[in-house]
Amino acid sequence: MSDRKQRNPIFPLMKVELIEKAAAIVGDNQLLVNIVSKRVQQINHGADPYVPTTPDMGSGDIALTEIVEGKLVWHEMTEEEYQQTLEEGDLAPRRTAPAPTPKMEPDILTVQANI
């Protein structure tokens, strides 16, 4: 099978096989997109991958492989946690965004290593 057939035409940088396996683990496609996006951001900003990589793996493939191999855990904030975070002004600074302001909302998804 050629590399072209193994790639998803919508997301050409991510292998279909990895997307399908990760989707089965996460169970919600929208949540999967959010988890992969968050992890890709982390990797693109210098975070080390939790899995061995090859030169042909993009950040999306790495994030999906981490999910498939059980190297990532995620936590969605409850409404109470979200409101408490807003009230306390506990906003994590981001490397790519300007300094947090009171108008910024916190991330509602946390992605961490499962080591």
CSV table of C-alpha atoms in Angstrom, one decimal:
chain,number,residue,atom,x,y,z
A,1,MET,CA,0.0,0.0,0.0
A,2,SER,CA,1.4,3.4,-1.0
A,3,ASP,CA,2.0,6.1,1.5
A,4,ARG,CA,-0.7,8.1,-0.2
A,5,LYS,CA,-3.4,5.5,0.6
A,6,GLN,CA,-2.3,5.4,4.2
A,7,ARG,CA,-2.8,9.1,4.8
A,8,ASN,CA,-6.1,10.8,5.5
A,9,PRO,CA,-7.0,13.3,2.7
A,10,ILE,CA,-8.5,15.7,5.2
A,11,PHE,CA,-5.5,15.6,7.7
A,12,PRO,CA,-2.7,14.6,5.4
A,13,LEU,CA,-0.1,14.7,8.1
A,14,MET,CA,-1.8,12.1,10.3
A,15,LYS,CA,-2.1,8.4,9.4
A,16,VAL,CA,-5.6,7.1,9.2
A,17,GLU,CA,-4.7,4.0,11.2
A,18,LEU,CA,-3.6,6.1,14.1
A,19,ILE,CA,-6.7,8.3,13.9
A,20,GLU,CA,-8.9,5.3,14.0
A,21,LYS,CA,-7.1,3.6,17.0
A,22,ALA,CA,-7.0,6.9,19.0
A,23,ALA,CA,-10.7,7.6,18.2
A,24,ALA,CA,-11.6,4.1,19.6
A,25,ILE,CA,-9.7,4.9,22.8
A,26,VAL,CA,-11.0,8.5,23.4
A,27,GLY,CA,-14.5,7.7,22.2
A,28,ASP,CA,-15.5,11.2,21.2
A,29,ASN,CA,-14.1,12.7,18.0
A,30,GLN,CA,-14.4,16.3,19.1
A,31,LEU,CA,-12.5,15.5,22.3
A,32,LEU,CA,-9.9,13.6,20.2
A,33,VAL,CA,-9.4,16.7,18.1
A,34,ASN,CA,-9.0,18.9,21.2
A,35,ILE,CA,-6.5,16.5,22.8
A,36,VAL,CA,-4.4,16.1,19.6
A,37,SER,CA,-4.5,19.9,19.1
A,38,LYS,CA,-3.4,20.6,22.6
A,39,ARG,CA,-0.6,18.0,22.4
A,40,VAL,CA,0.6,19.2,19.0
A,41,GLN,CA,0.9,22.7,20.4
A,42,GLN,CA,3.0,21.4,23.3
A,43,ILE,CA,5.3,19.4,20.9
A,44,ASN,CA,5.6,22.3,18.5
A,45,HIS,CA,6.7,24.5,21.4
A,46,GLY,CA,9.5,22.2,22.4
A,47,ALA,CA,7.9,19.5,24.6
A,48,ASP,CA,9.6,16.1,24.3
A,49,PRO,CA,7.6,13.3,22.8
A,50,TYR,CA,6.6,10.4,25.1
A,51,VAL,CA,7.1,7.8,22.4
A,52,PRO,CA,10.0,6.9,20.1
A,53,THR,CA,9.7,8.9,16.9
A,54,THR,CA,10.9,8.5,13.3
A,55,PRO,CA,11.7,11.4,10.9
A,56,ASP,CA,8.5,10.8,8.9
A,57,MET,CA,6.2,11.4,11.9
A,58,GLY,CA,4.5,14.7,12.1
A,59,SER,CA,3.4,16.3,15.5
A,60,GLY,CA,-0.1,14.9,14.9
A,61,ASP,CA,1.2,11.4,14.4
A,62,ILE,CA,3.3,11.7,17.6
A,63,ALA,CA,0.3,12.9,19.6
A,64,LEU,CA,-1.9,10.1,18.2
A,65,THR,CA,0.7,7.5,19.0
A,66,GLU,CA,1.0,8.8,22.5
A,67,ILE,CA,-2.8,8.3,22.9
A,68,VAL,CA,-2.7,4.8,21.4
A,69,GLU,CA,0.2,3.8,23.6
A,70,GLY,CA,-1.5,5.1,26.8
A,71,LYS,CA,1.2,7.8,27.3
A,72,LEU,CA,-1.3,10.7,27.7
A,73,VAL,CA,-4.0,11.4,30.1
A,74,TRP,CA,-6.5,14.2,29.8
A,75,HIS,CA,-8.8,15.9,32.2
A,76,GLU,CA,-11.9,17.9,31.3
A,77,MET,CA,-12.7,20.5,33.9
A,78,THR,CA,-16.1,20.2,35.5
A,79,GLU,CA,-18.3,23.3,35.5
A,80,GLU,CA,-17.3,23.9,39.2
A,81,GLU,CA,-13.6,23.6,38.5
A,82,TYR,CA,-14.0,26.0,35.5
A,83,GLN,CA,-15.9,28.6,37.6
A,84,GLN,CA,-13.4,28.3,40.4
A,85,THR,CA,-10.5,28.8,38.0
A,86,LEU,CA,-12.2,31.9,36.6
A,87,GLU,CA,-12.8,33.3,40.1
A,88,GLU,CA,-9.3,32.7,41.3
A,89,GLY,CA,-7.8,34.1,38.1
A,90,ASP,CA,-5.6,31.1,37.9
A,91,LEU,CA,-4.6,31.4,34.2
A,92,ALA,CA,-1.6,29.5,33.0
A,93,PRO,CA,0.7,31.7,30.9
A,94,ARG,CA,1.1,30.5,27.3
A,95,ARG,CA,4.3,30.9,25.3
A,96,THR,CA,2.6,31.9,22.1
A,97,ALA,CA,0.0,34.2,23.6
A,98,PRO,CA,0.3,37.6,25.3
A,99,ALA,CA,0.4,37.7,29.1
A,100,PRO,CA,-3.0,36.6,30.6
A,101,THR,CA,-5.5,39.2,31.2
A,102,PRO,CA,-8.7,39.0,33.3
A,103,LYS,CA,-10.7,38.7,30.1
A,104,MET,CA,-8.9,35.5,29.0
A,105,GLU,CA,-10.5,32.2,29.8
A,106,PRO,CA,-8.5,29.1,31.1
A,107,ASP,CA,-8.1,26.0,29.0
A,108,ILE,CA,-10.8,23.5,29.8
A,109,LEU,CA,-8.6,20.6,28.8
A,110,THR,CA,-5.4,19.5,30.4
A,111,VAL,CA,-3.1,17.0,28.7
A,112,GLN,CA,-0.3,15.4,30.6
A,113,ALA,CA,2.1,12.5,30.5
A,114,ASN,CA,0.9,9.2,31.8
A,115,ILE,CA,4.3,7.9,33.0
